Coordinates of C-alpha atoms in Angstrom, one line a residue:
Chain A
M1 CA 89.9 51.1 192.9
S2 CA 93.3 49.8 191.9
T3 CA 94.2 52.9 189.9
K4 CA 93.0 55.1 192.8
S5 CA 95.2 53.3 195.2
K6 CA 98.2 53.5 192.9
S7 CA 98.0 57.2 192.5
I8 CA 97.6 57.6 196.2
N9 CA 100.6 55.4 197.0
T10 CA 102.9 57.4 194.8
K11 CA 101.6 60.6 196.2
T12 CA 102.2 59.3 199.7
D13 CA 105.7 58.3 198.9
T14 CA 106.8 61.4 197.2
N15 CA 105.3 64.1 199.3
Q16 CA 103.1 63.4 202.3
D17 CA 102.7 67.0 203.5
E18 CA 101.3 68.1 200.2
R19 CA 97.8 67.0 201.0
L20 CA 97.9 68.2 204.5
K21 CA 98.5 71.8 203.5
K22 CA 95.1 72.0 202.0
V23 CA 93.5 72.0 205.4
S24 CA 93.8 75.6 206.6
K25 CA 94.9 76.5 210.1
L26 CA 91.5 78.0 210.8
K27 CA 89.7 74.8 210.0
L28 CA 92.1 72.9 212.2
L29 CA 91.4 75.3 215.0
L30 CA 87.6 75.0 214.5
N31 CA 87.9 71.3 215.2
R32 CA 89.5 71.9 218.6
P33 CA 87.1 71.3 221.5
E34 CA 88.2 74.3 223.5
L35 CA 87.4 76.8 220.7
G36 CA 84.0 77.7 222.1
A37 CA 85.3 78.3 225.6
L38 CA 88.2 80.4 224.3
G39 CA 85.8 82.5 222.2
G40 CA 83.4 82.8 225.2
A41 CA 86.2 84.0 227.4
I42 CA 87.3 86.6 224.9
L43 CA 83.7 87.8 224.6
V44 CA 83.3 88.0 228.4
F45 CA 86.5 90.1 228.7
I46 CA 85.3 92.4 225.9
F47 CA 81.9 92.7 227.5
F48 CA 83.3 93.7 230.9
G49 CA 85.9 95.8 229.3
I50 CA 83.1 97.9 227.9
V51 CA 80.7 97.8 230.8
A52 CA 83.1 97.8 233.7
G53 CA 86.4 99.0 232.2
D54 CA 86.6 102.1 234.4
T55 CA 85.5 100.5 237.7
G56 CA 88.7 98.9 238.9
M57 CA 87.8 95.4 237.8
F58 CA 90.8 95.5 235.5
S59 CA 93.1 97.0 238.0
A60 CA 95.8 94.6 239.4
Y61 CA 93.8 94.0 242.5
G62 CA 90.5 93.5 240.6
M63 CA 92.1 91.1 238.1
L64 CA 93.8 89.0 240.8
N65 CA 90.4 88.9 242.5
F66 CA 88.5 87.3 239.6
L67 CA 91.5 85.2 238.6
D68 CA 91.6 83.8 242.0
V69 CA 88.0 82.8 241.8
S70 CA 88.5 81.4 238.3
A71 CA 91.6 79.5 239.3
N72 CA 89.9 77.9 242.3
L73 CA 87.1 76.7 240.1
G74 CA 89.5 75.8 237.4
I75 CA 91.5 73.4 239.6
I76 CA 88.5 71.2 240.1
A77 CA 87.1 71.9 236.6
I78 CA 90.2 70.6 234.9
A79 CA 90.1 67.3 236.9
A80 CA 86.4 67.0 236.2
A81 CA 87.1 67.5 232.5
M82 CA 89.7 64.8 232.5
L83 CA 87.2 62.4 234.2
M84 CA 84.5 63.4 231.7
I85 CA 86.8 62.8 228.8
G86 CA 87.4 59.4 230.4
G87 CA 83.6 58.9 230.3
E88 CA 82.6 59.3 233.9
F89 CA 81.2 62.0 236.3
D90 CA 82.2 62.8 239.8
L91 CA 79.4 64.5 241.8
S92 CA 81.3 64.1 245.1
I93 CA 83.8 66.8 244.3
G94 CA 82.0 69.4 246.4
S95 CA 81.6 67.1 249.4
M96 CA 85.2 66.0 249.0
I97 CA 86.3 69.6 249.4
G98 CA 84.4 69.9 252.7
F99 CA 85.8 66.5 253.8
A100 CA 89.4 67.4 252.9
G101 CA 89.0 70.6 254.8
I102 CA 88.2 69.0 258.1
C103 CA 90.8 66.2 257.4
I104 CA 93.3 69.0 257.6
A105 CA 91.8 71.0 260.4
I106 CA 90.8 68.4 263.0
P107 CA 94.2 66.6 263.2
A108 CA 96.0 69.9 263.2
I109 CA 93.9 71.6 265.9
Y110 CA 92.5 68.8 268.0
W111 CA 95.0 66.0 267.7
G112 CA 98.1 68.2 267.7
W113 CA 99.5 66.9 264.4
P114 CA 101.9 69.1 262.6
L115 CA 100.1 70.9 259.8
W116 CA 102.1 69.2 257.0
M117 CA 101.0 65.8 258.4
S118 CA 97.4 66.8 258.3
I119 CA 97.7 67.9 254.7
V120 CA 99.4 64.6 253.8
F121 CA 96.6 62.9 255.7
A122 CA 93.9 64.8 253.7
F123 CA 95.5 63.9 250.4
S124 CA 95.8 60.2 251.5
M125 CA 92.1 60.3 252.3
A126 CA 91.4 61.9 248.8
V127 CA 93.3 59.0 247.1
L128 CA 91.2 56.6 249.1
V129 CA 87.9 58.2 248.3
G130 CA 88.8 58.5 244.6
Y131 CA 89.9 54.9 244.5
F132 CA 86.7 53.8 246.2
N133 CA 84.6 55.8 243.8
G134 CA 86.5 54.4 240.9
I135 CA 86.6 50.8 241.9
L136 CA 82.8 50.9 242.6
V137 CA 82.0 52.3 239.2
V138 CA 84.4 50.0 237.4
K139 CA 83.5 46.8 239.3
T140 CA 79.7 47.3 239.5
G141 CA 79.3 48.9 236.1
L142 CA 76.8 51.2 237.6
P143 CA 76.6 54.8 236.2
S144 CA 79.1 57.0 238.0
F145 CA 76.3 59.6 238.3
I146 CA 74.6 57.3 240.8
V147 CA 77.7 56.1 242.6
T148 CA 79.2 59.5 243.1
L149 CA 75.8 61.0 244.0
A150 CA 75.7 58.5 246.9
M151 CA 79.2 59.6 247.8
L152 CA 78.1 63.2 247.7
F153 CA 75.7 62.5 250.6
I154 CA 78.0 60.1 252.4
L155 CA 81.0 62.4 252.5
R156 CA 79.0 65.5 253.3
G157 CA 77.1 63.7 256.1
A158 CA 80.3 62.1 257.5
T159 CA 82.0 65.5 257.4
L160 CA 79.2 67.1 259.4
A161 CA 78.7 64.2 261.8
L162 CA 82.4 63.6 262.5
T163 CA 83.2 67.3 263.0
R164 CA 80.3 67.8 265.4
L165 CA 81.3 64.6 267.2
I166 CA 84.9 65.6 267.7
T167 CA 84.6 69.4 268.0
G168 CA 81.0 70.0 268.9
R169 CA 80.6 72.5 266.1
T170 CA 80.6 72.8 262.3
Q171 CA 83.6 75.0 261.9
V172 CA 87.2 74.5 262.9
P173 CA 89.2 77.8 263.1
G174 CA 92.7 78.5 264.3
L175 CA 94.8 77.2 261.4
R176 CA 96.5 80.5 260.4
V177 CA 99.0 80.4 263.2
L178 CA 100.2 77.0 262.1
I179 CA 101.1 78.0 258.5
E180 CA 104.3 79.8 259.4
N181 CA 107.4 77.6 259.2
D182 CA 105.4 74.6 258.1
P183 CA 107.4 72.6 255.5
V184 CA 104.4 71.9 253.3
A185 CA 101.7 74.5 253.9
W186 CA 103.6 77.2 251.9
I187 CA 102.9 75.2 248.7
F188 CA 99.3 76.0 249.2
A189 CA 99.5 79.4 250.9
T190 CA 102.2 81.5 249.3
D191 CA 101.6 84.5 247.1
T192 CA 104.3 84.5 244.5
F193 CA 105.9 87.3 242.4
K194 CA 105.6 89.6 245.4
W195 CA 108.7 91.5 244.3
L196 CA 107.0 92.3 241.0
F197 CA 104.0 93.8 242.8
T198 CA 106.3 95.7 245.2
W199 CA 108.2 97.1 242.3
L200 CA 105.0 97.9 240.4
G201 CA 103.8 99.6 243.6
S202 CA 106.9 101.6 244.0
M203 CA 106.6 102.7 240.4
K204 CA 103.1 103.9 241.2
L205 CA 101.8 101.6 238.5
I206 CA 99.3 99.8 240.7
A207 CA 97.1 100.9 243.5
L208 CA 98.7 101.3 247.0
R209 CA 97.3 101.0 250.5
T210 CA 97.7 104.0 252.8
D211 CA 100.9 102.5 254.3
G212 CA 102.5 102.4 250.8
T213 CA 102.4 98.7 250.3
P214 CA 100.6 97.5 247.1
L215 CA 96.9 96.5 247.4
A216 CA 97.6 93.4 245.3
T217 CA 100.5 91.7 247.1
G218 CA 101.2 88.8 244.7
I219 CA 99.9 86.0 242.6
P220 CA 97.7 83.8 244.8
P221 CA 98.7 80.1 245.1
S222 CA 95.4 79.1 243.4
V223 CA 96.4 80.8 240.2
I224 CA 99.8 79.1 240.2
W225 CA 98.2 75.7 240.8
F226 CA 95.6 76.4 238.1
I227 CA 98.2 77.2 235.5
F228 CA 100.4 74.3 236.5
L229 CA 97.5 71.8 236.3
A230 CA 96.2 73.2 233.0
I231 CA 99.6 72.8 231.4
I232 CA 100.3 69.3 232.9
T233 CA 96.9 67.9 232.1
T234 CA 96.9 69.3 228.5
W235 CA 100.4 67.7 228.1
I236 CA 99.1 64.4 229.4
L237 CA 96.1 64.4 227.1
M238 CA 97.9 65.4 223.9
K239 CA 101.3 64.0 224.4
T240 CA 101.3 60.8 226.4
R241 CA 100.1 57.3 226.1
Y242 CA 98.0 57.7 229.2
G243 CA 96.3 60.6 227.5
N244 CA 95.3 58.4 224.6
W245 CA 94.0 55.9 227.0
I246 CA 91.8 58.5 228.6
F247 CA 90.2 59.4 225.3
A248 CA 89.9 55.7 224.4
S249 CA 88.3 54.8 227.7
G250 CA 85.7 57.5 227.4
G251 CA 85.1 57.0 223.7
D252 CA 84.4 53.3 223.8
K253 CA 85.3 51.4 226.8
I254 CA 84.7 47.9 225.4
G255 CA 86.6 48.7 222.3
A256 CA 89.5 50.2 224.2
N257 CA 89.5 47.2 226.5
N258 CA 89.6 44.8 223.5
V259 CA 92.8 46.4 222.2
G260 CA 94.5 46.3 225.5
V261 CA 93.8 49.7 227.1
P262 CA 93.5 49.1 230.9
V263 CA 90.2 51.0 231.0
G264 CA 89.5 50.2 234.7
R265 CA 92.8 51.5 235.9
V266 CA 92.5 54.6 233.8
K267 CA 89.1 55.4 235.2
I268 CA 90.1 54.7 238.8
S269 CA 93.1 57.0 238.4
L270 CA 90.8 59.8 237.0
F271 CA 88.5 59.4 240.0
I272 CA 91.5 59.8 242.3
G273 CA 92.4 62.8 240.2
T274 CA 89.1 64.6 240.9
A275 CA 89.3 63.8 244.6
V276 CA 92.9 65.1 244.8
A277 CA 92.0 68.2 242.9
A278 CA 89.1 68.8 245.4
T279 CA 91.7 68.5 248.1
I280 CA 94.1 71.0 246.5
F281 CA 91.1 73.3 246.3
A282 CA 90.3 72.7 249.9
T283 CA 93.8 73.0 251.2
I284 CA 94.3 76.4 249.5
Q285 CA 91.0 77.7 250.8
V286 CA 91.3 76.4 254.3
L287 CA 94.8 77.8 254.7
D288 CA 93.7 81.1 253.1
A289 CA 90.7 81.4 255.5
G290 CA 92.5 79.9 258.4
S291 CA 89.5 77.7 259.1
A292 CA 87.6 74.7 257.8
D293 CA 83.9 74.7 257.3
T294 CA 81.9 71.5 256.9
M295 CA 79.8 73.1 254.2
R296 CA 82.7 74.3 252.1
G297 CA 82.5 73.2 248.5
T298 CA 78.7 72.8 248.4
L299 CA 77.5 72.6 244.8
K300 CA 81.1 73.1 243.5
E301 CA 80.9 69.7 241.6
L302 CA 78.1 71.1 239.4
E303 CA 80.1 74.3 238.7
A304 CA 83.1 72.2 237.8
I305 CA 81.1 70.0 235.4
A306 CA 79.5 73.2 233.9
A307 CA 82.9 74.7 233.3
A308 CA 84.1 71.4 231.8
V309 CA 81.0 71.3 229.5
V310 CA 81.5 74.9 228.4
G311 CA 85.1 74.0 227.8
G312 CA 84.0 71.5 225.2
C313 CA 83.7 68.2 227.1
L314 CA 81.0 65.9 225.8
L315 CA 78.8 64.4 228.5
T316 CA 79.2 61.0 226.8
G317 CA 82.9 61.1 227.1
G318 CA 85.8 60.6 224.7
Y319 CA 86.0 64.2 223.7
G320 CA 87.1 67.4 225.3
S321 CA 90.1 69.3 226.6
A322 CA 91.6 70.4 229.8
I323 CA 92.5 73.8 228.6
G324 CA 88.9 74.2 227.5
A325 CA 87.8 73.5 231.0
A326 CA 90.3 76.1 232.2
F327 CA 88.7 78.7 229.9
G328 CA 85.3 77.6 231.1
A329 CA 86.4 78.3 234.6
I330 CA 87.8 81.7 233.6
I331 CA 84.4 82.6 232.1
F332 CA 82.5 81.7 235.2
G333 CA 85.0 83.2 237.6
T334 CA 85.2 86.5 235.6
V335 CA 81.4 86.8 235.3
S336 CA 80.8 85.9 239.0
M337 CA 83.2 88.6 240.1
G338 CA 82.6 91.0 237.2
I339 CA 78.9 91.2 237.9
F340 CA 79.8 93.1 241.1
Y341 CA 81.4 95.9 239.1
T342 CA 78.3 96.4 237.0
D343 CA 74.8 97.6 237.8
V344 CA 73.4 94.2 237.3
D345 CA 71.9 92.4 240.3
T346 CA 74.3 89.5 241.3
D347 CA 71.3 87.2 241.4
W348 CA 71.5 87.0 237.7
F349 CA 74.8 85.2 237.8
K350 CA 73.1 81.8 238.0
V351 CA 70.9 82.6 235.1
F352 CA 74.0 83.4 233.1
L353 CA 75.7 80.2 234.2
G354 CA 72.7 78.1 233.1
A355 CA 72.3 79.9 229.8
M356 CA 76.0 79.6 229.1
M357 CA 76.0 75.9 229.7
L358 CA 73.0 75.4 227.5
I359 CA 74.6 77.2 224.6
A360 CA 77.8 75.3 225.1
V361 CA 76.0 71.9 225.0
I362 CA 74.2 72.8 221.9
F363 CA 77.4 74.0 220.3
N364 CA 79.3 70.9 221.4
N365 CA 76.6 68.6 220.0
Y366 CA 76.9 70.3 216.7
I367 CA 80.6 69.9 216.7
R368 CA 80.4 66.3 217.6
R369 CA 78.0 65.6 214.7
K370 CA 80.4 67.4 212.4
V371 CA 83.3 65.4 213.6
T372 CA 81.6 62.0 213.4
E373 CA 79.6 62.3 210.3
S374 CA 80.6 60.2 207.4
K375 CA 82.0 61.9 204.3
Chain B
M1 CA 104.5 18.5 214.5
S2 CA 101.5 19.3 212.3
D3 CA 101.7 21.9 209.6
Y4 CA 98.7 23.7 211.1
L5 CA 99.3 27.1 212.5
V6 CA 96.5 26.9 214.9
Q7 CA 94.1 24.2 215.9
F8 CA 91.0 24.4 218.0
N9 CA 90.1 20.8 219.0
N10 CA 86.7 19.8 220.4
I11 CA 86.0 23.2 222.0
S12 CA 83.0 23.2 224.2
K13 CA 81.5 26.0 226.3
F14 CA 78.7 25.8 228.7
F15 CA 76.8 28.6 230.5
G16 CA 75.1 26.9 233.4
K17 CA 72.8 24.4 231.8
V18 CA 73.0 26.0 228.3
I19 CA 75.4 24.3 225.9
A20 CA 76.7 27.2 223.8
L21 CA 79.3 25.2 222.0
K22 CA 79.8 21.5 221.7
G23 CA 82.9 19.8 220.3
V24 CA 83.8 22.4 217.7
T25 CA 87.0 21.6 215.8
M26 CA 88.8 24.0 213.4
K27 CA 92.3 23.8 211.9
L28 CA 94.1 26.4 210.0
R29 CA 97.3 26.6 207.9
K30 CA 99.2 29.8 207.1
G31 CA 97.7 31.7 204.3
E32 CA 94.4 30.0 204.7
I33 CA 91.0 31.6 205.0
M34 CA 88.5 29.5 206.9
C35 CA 85.0 30.7 206.9
L36 CA 82.9 30.0 209.9
L37 CA 79.3 30.1 208.8
G38 CA 76.2 30.0 210.9
D39 CA 72.9 31.6 211.4
N40 CA 72.0 33.8 214.2
G41 CA 72.2 31.9 217.5
A42 CA 74.5 29.2 216.1
G43 CA 77.1 30.0 218.7
K44 CA 79.3 32.2 216.5
S45 CA 79.7 34.9 219.2
T46 CA 80.6 32.4 221.9
L47 CA 83.2 30.8 219.6
I48 CA 84.8 34.1 218.7
K49 CA 85.0 35.0 222.4
T50 CA 86.6 31.7 223.1
L51 CA 89.1 32.2 220.3
A52 CA 89.9 35.7 221.6
G53 CA 90.5 34.5 225.1
V54 CA 87.4 36.2 226.6
H55 CA 85.8 32.9 227.5
K56 CA 87.8 29.9 228.7
P57 CA 86.6 26.7 226.9
D58 CA 85.2 24.2 229.3
E59 CA 86.4 21.3 227.1
G60 CA 88.9 21.0 224.3
E61 CA 92.3 22.4 223.6
I62 CA 93.8 25.2 221.6
I63 CA 97.1 24.4 219.9
V64 CA 99.2 27.2 218.4
E65 CA 102.2 26.2 216.3
G66 CA 102.2 22.8 217.9
K67 CA 102.0 24.0 221.5
K68 CA 99.0 23.7 223.7
I69 CA 97.9 27.1 224.9
I70 CA 95.6 28.2 227.7
F71 CA 94.3 31.7 227.4
D72 CA 93.6 33.5 230.7
S73 CA 92.6 36.8 229.1
P74 CA 92.2 38.5 225.7
K75 CA 95.7 39.8 226.2
D76 CA 97.1 36.3 226.2
A77 CA 95.5 35.5 222.9
L78 CA 96.8 38.8 221.5
D79 CA 100.3 38.1 222.7
I80 CA 100.4 34.8 220.9
G81 CA 99.2 36.4 217.7
I82 CA 95.5 35.7 217.6
A83 CA 93.9 39.0 216.9
T84 CA 90.2 39.4 216.9
V85 CA 88.5 42.2 215.0
Y86 CA 85.0 42.5 216.5
Q87 CA 81.9 43.8 214.8
D88 CA 82.2 47.0 216.7
L89 CA 85.8 47.2 215.5
A90 CA 87.1 48.6 218.7
L91 CA 87.4 52.0 217.1
V92 CA 86.5 55.3 218.8
S93 CA 84.8 57.4 216.2
L94 CA 85.6 60.7 218.0
M95 CA 89.3 59.9 218.0
S96 CA 91.7 60.4 215.1
V97 CA 92.8 57.7 212.7
T98 CA 96.3 57.7 214.3
R99 CA 95.1 57.6 217.9
N100 CA 92.8 54.7 217.0
F101 CA 95.5 52.8 215.1
F102 CA 97.8 52.9 218.1
M103 CA 95.2 52.7 220.8
G104 CA 96.7 50.8 223.7
R105 CA 100.0 50.3 221.9
E106 CA 101.3 53.8 221.4
P107 CA 104.8 54.3 220.1
M108 CA 106.9 56.2 222.6
K109 CA 109.9 58.5 222.5
G110 CA 112.0 60.3 225.0
P111 CA 114.0 59.4 228.1
P112 CA 112.6 57.1 230.7
F113 CA 109.9 58.6 232.9
F114 CA 109.4 61.4 230.4
K115 CA 108.3 59.2 227.6
T116 CA 105.8 60.9 225.3
F117 CA 103.5 59.5 222.6
D118 CA 105.4 59.9 219.4
I119 CA 102.6 61.4 217.3
E120 CA 104.7 62.2 214.3
K121 CA 105.9 58.6 213.9
A122 CA 102.4 57.3 214.6
N123 CA 100.9 59.6 212.0
K124 CA 103.4 58.5 209.5
I125 CA 102.9 54.8 210.1
A126 CA 99.1 55.1 210.1
A127 CA 99.0 57.0 206.8
E128 CA 101.5 54.6 205.3
R129 CA 99.5 51.5 206.3
M130 CA 96.2 53.0 205.2
G131 CA 97.9 54.0 201.9
Q132 CA 99.0 50.5 201.3
I133 CA 95.5 49.3 201.2
G134 CA 94.4 52.1 199.0
I135 CA 92.6 54.2 201.6
D136 CA 93.3 57.9 201.2
V137 CA 93.8 59.3 204.6
R138 CA 94.1 62.9 203.8
D139 CA 95.0 63.7 207.4
P140 CA 95.7 61.0 209.9
S141 CA 94.5 63.3 212.6
Q142 CA 91.0 63.3 211.2
A143 CA 88.4 61.6 213.3
V144 CA 87.5 58.0 212.4
G145 CA 83.9 59.1 212.5
T146 CA 84.5 60.7 209.1
M147 CA 85.5 57.4 207.5
S148 CA 83.1 55.0 205.7
G149 CA 82.3 51.6 207.1
G150 CA 84.6 49.7 204.8
E151 CA 87.5 52.0 205.6
R152 CA 86.9 51.5 209.3
Q153 CA 86.9 47.8 208.8
C154 CA 90.1 48.0 206.9
L155 CA 91.7 50.2 209.5
A156 CA 90.8 47.7 212.2
I157 CA 92.3 44.8 210.2
S158 CA 95.3 46.8 209.2
R159 CA 95.9 47.6 212.8
A160 CA 95.7 44.0 213.9
I161 CA 98.2 43.0 211.2
Y162 CA 100.6 45.8 212.0
F163 CA 100.7 44.6 215.6
G164 CA 101.8 41.2 214.6
A165 CA 98.7 39.1 214.2
K166 CA 99.3 35.6 212.9
V167 CA 95.7 34.5 213.1
L168 CA 93.1 37.0 212.3
V169 CA 89.6 36.4 213.6
L170 CA 87.1 38.6 211.8
D171 CA 83.6 38.9 213.2
E172 CA 81.1 39.7 210.4
P173 CA 83.4 42.1 208.7
T174 CA 81.1 42.7 205.8
S175 CA 77.7 42.6 207.4
A176 CA 77.2 46.3 207.8
L177 CA 78.6 47.2 204.4
G178 CA 77.3 47.8 200.9
V179 CA 78.3 45.6 198.0
H180 CA 81.2 47.7 196.9
Q181 CA 82.6 48.3 200.4
A182 CA 82.2 44.6 201.2
S183 CA 84.3 43.7 198.1
V184 CA 87.0 46.1 199.1
V185 CA 87.2 44.6 202.5
L186 CA 87.1 41.0 201.1
K187 CA 89.9 41.9 198.7
Y188 CA 92.0 43.1 201.6
I189 CA 91.3 40.0 203.6
V190 CA 92.6 37.8 200.7
K191 CA 95.6 40.0 200.4
A192 CA 96.3 39.6 204.1
A193 CA 96.1 35.8 203.9
S194 CA 98.4 35.8 200.9
Q195 CA 101.0 37.4 203.1
G196 CA 101.0 34.4 205.3
L197 CA 98.2 35.1 207.9
A198 CA 95.6 32.6 208.8
V199 CA 92.2 34.1 208.7
I200 CA 89.0 32.9 210.4
L201 CA 86.2 34.8 208.7
I202 CA 83.0 34.6 210.7
T203 CA 79.9 35.5 208.7
H204 CA 76.3 34.5 207.9
N205 CA 76.7 35.6 204.4
V206 CA 77.7 32.7 202.1
H207 CA 78.0 35.0 199.2
H208 CA 80.8 36.9 200.8
A209 CA 82.4 33.8 202.3
Y210 CA 82.4 31.5 199.3
P211 CA 84.6 33.5 196.9
V212 CA 87.4 34.1 199.4
G213 CA 87.3 31.0 201.7
N214 CA 89.6 28.0 201.4
S215 CA 87.6 25.9 203.7
F216 CA 84.2 26.3 205.4
T217 CA 83.0 25.2 208.8
V218 CA 79.2 25.4 209.4
L219 CA 78.0 25.9 212.9
N220 CA 74.4 25.1 213.9
R221 CA 73.0 25.3 217.4
G222 CA 76.4 25.2 219.0
K223 CA 77.7 22.2 217.0
S224 CA 79.9 22.0 214.0
L225 CA 78.3 20.4 211.0
G226 CA 81.7 19.7 209.6
T227 CA 84.5 21.4 207.8
Y228 CA 84.7 21.3 204.0
E229 CA 87.4 22.2 201.5
K230 CA 86.1 24.5 198.8
K231 CA 86.4 21.8 196.1
D232 CA 84.2 19.5 198.1
I233 CA 81.2 21.8 198.6
T234 CA 79.1 24.2 196.6
R235 CA 77.6 27.5 197.6
E236 CA 74.2 26.0 197.5
K237 CA 75.1 23.1 199.7
L238 CA 76.6 25.5 202.3
L239 CA 73.4 27.6 202.2
S240 CA 71.2 24.6 202.8
M241 CA 73.4 23.4 205.7
M242 CA 73.2 26.8 207.3
A243 CA 69.5 27.4 206.9
G244 CA 68.1 23.9 206.8
G245 CA 66.4 22.4 203.8
E246 CA 62.9 23.8 204.0
E247 CA 64.1 27.3 204.3
L248 CA 66.3 26.9 201.3
D249 CA 63.5 26.0 199.0
K250 CA 61.7 29.3 199.9
L251 CA 64.9 31.3 199.6
E252 CA 66.2 29.7 196.4
V253 CA 64.3 32.0 194.1
E254 CA 65.4 35.0 196.0
L255 CA 69.0 33.9 196.2
K256 CA 69.2 33.3 192.4
E257 CA 68.2 36.8 192.0
M258 CA 70.8 38.0 194.5
N259 CA 73.5 35.8 192.8
R260 CA 72.7 37.4 189.5
L261 CA 73.0 40.8 191.1
S262 CA 76.3 40.2 192.8
A263 CA 77.7 38.7 189.7
Q264 CA 77.0 41.9 187.8

C-alpha cells in the first residue's frame, strides 16, 4: 500500500493531467445523462428527413411549427427535470397552467386590471403554489407524488369552479386587444428576428403569403424562452453551488443535510420553479390564443416528466440534465408535429411517446448501474 | 483550564419514558483516539447524534476548549469543529468525487452575484487530498459509486478534516469493510489523530478498536461502564464488558480463531 501511495503522490505532483488523458472524449460523452436524448433527437430528425423531407415539414414555417410545440413542452420539461434531479415530482404542472391562465384573464377582463398586473399576479400565485407544494413535501415528508397529485385536483377544480363562479363559463376570451402597448406582455408575445424572415422572404428563400409577406413571420417567444431557460438551467446545474445542492438533495437528502446543504430550501425553490415554468407556458399560450381556457395544460405534467426521463433524469433523483430534458421535448414536439406530414395516423403518437419513454428508462437504468458499480 | 479538547459530561437523553442515555462522560485530548464500544442497542446512535448536534442532551454539558457549548443544530457542532462521519457517509454515489468532497461547501469564484462553483480548483484539491491518503483518483469527476467502501470512508473522513474538524466522530467506519479495507481506514484514522485531531471511534468491533485506541469507553444499555486507558485493560476484558460474561465463554473459542486470522 505504501509503495503504491508513494508512486501515486509523485505522479500527482509532477503531472496531474497525464492520467486524465487516458479517458477518451467519447467515453466522457457516454457518461453524460443527455446522450440518449441527443441521439434520439438526431434519429428523429433523420427519420422525418427521409419520410417527410419533401412535405414542407422542414420549410421555415414547418420548422417553426414543430419548434414552437417542442419549446412549449420544453419550458415545463426543463423545470420538471430540475425538480426530478432534486429528487421530487410535480404532477400539478398541468393544472398550474390552467390556473395561471385564468389568473391572467379574469383580472384583466373582469376586474379591469392592466394586463401586466394580471401577469405579475399570475406569477405571484405560481410562487405561492410552488412554495405550498414544496413546504408540504418538505415538512410532512410525504412523497411528492401524492402531495402534487392532490394539488393537481385542487388546482384544476379551483380553476374550473372560480372561473364559472366569476364569469359563468369556462373560457375567458378577449385578451388580444390588451397586448398592444402593455409594458410586460411583449416578453411573452413577441416574435423575434422578424427582419431576418422579412429579408429571407424578400430573397425568395422562404415561402411567402399571397400578399408578399413571409409565411413564417419570426421566432415565436416560446422558442426564445426555451433556449434561454435551457442555457440558464444548464449553467446552474453545472457551474453553481446551487446546482451542486440540487444534485445532492436528490441523490441523498439525509447525507446532503448532514454536510450542510439546505435540502428543504433547495426543494422548495425547485417546486416554485416548476410552478413558475407552468406560468410562463400559460402566459405565452394565453397571449397567443387571446383567451384562457380552464382545461389548458391537461396532462402536460406527464408529458413534461416523460421528456425529462427521455432526457436522462432518473426517477429516483440525483442524476439528469436540463439540456437532456430540452432534447426530450424536441423529440416529442418533432414527432407530434411531424406525424402530420407522414401517412401515419396521428393516433399513433401516444404509442410512440410511451415506447420512447420505456426505452429511455431502460437505457437510463443501465447507465446508472454503470456509473455506480464498484470497480 | 483543562487540557481536554472536548468533554462530554454526564450526558443524558430521554425519549419520553425511554432512557436512551444516562450519565455518559467522555473526555478527549488532542491527538487522542477514544473508542466508544457497545453492542447493538447500547445507545451508540443516540450518543453520536447528541455529539453531532442532532439531539439536544436533556442533562449534562458539552465543553469544547474549556467553554461550555450548547448545540442547536448539526451546523453548530460543525462550526465548532466537531465533524461526524455517519455510517452512510453522506456521500452521493451518483455524484463525482469532487462534487461530493465539496458538497455544501463549494469553493466559489467570480464577482459578487455571478459567483460560480470553481470546479477546477475543487478538482485539484480533491485529487490532492485523496492522493495524500494513497487513493488513486484517476479522475475526480468520476462518480463516487465507482469507489470501494474503504475509499469512500477515507473520502468522507478526508473531507471532514479538510473542512477544519478538530474532533472527528466516526460511526462504525469499518463495519462494512473487508479486513484489508478496514486496515487502510484504521491506518488513516491513526494518521489523522497524529496530526492533532481528537477522534471518537464508535464501533462494536473490539478487534478494530483495540489496536488504534488510546482509551476505551464501553456503553451498555445507555450507561457508560467506564473509560479505560489502553494500559489498564485488555482486549478480552473489553469484549467481556461489551457482551456480558456468559456470551463471552461461548464466543471465546470463535474469537481466538478470529484473532489468529487477523494477526496473520
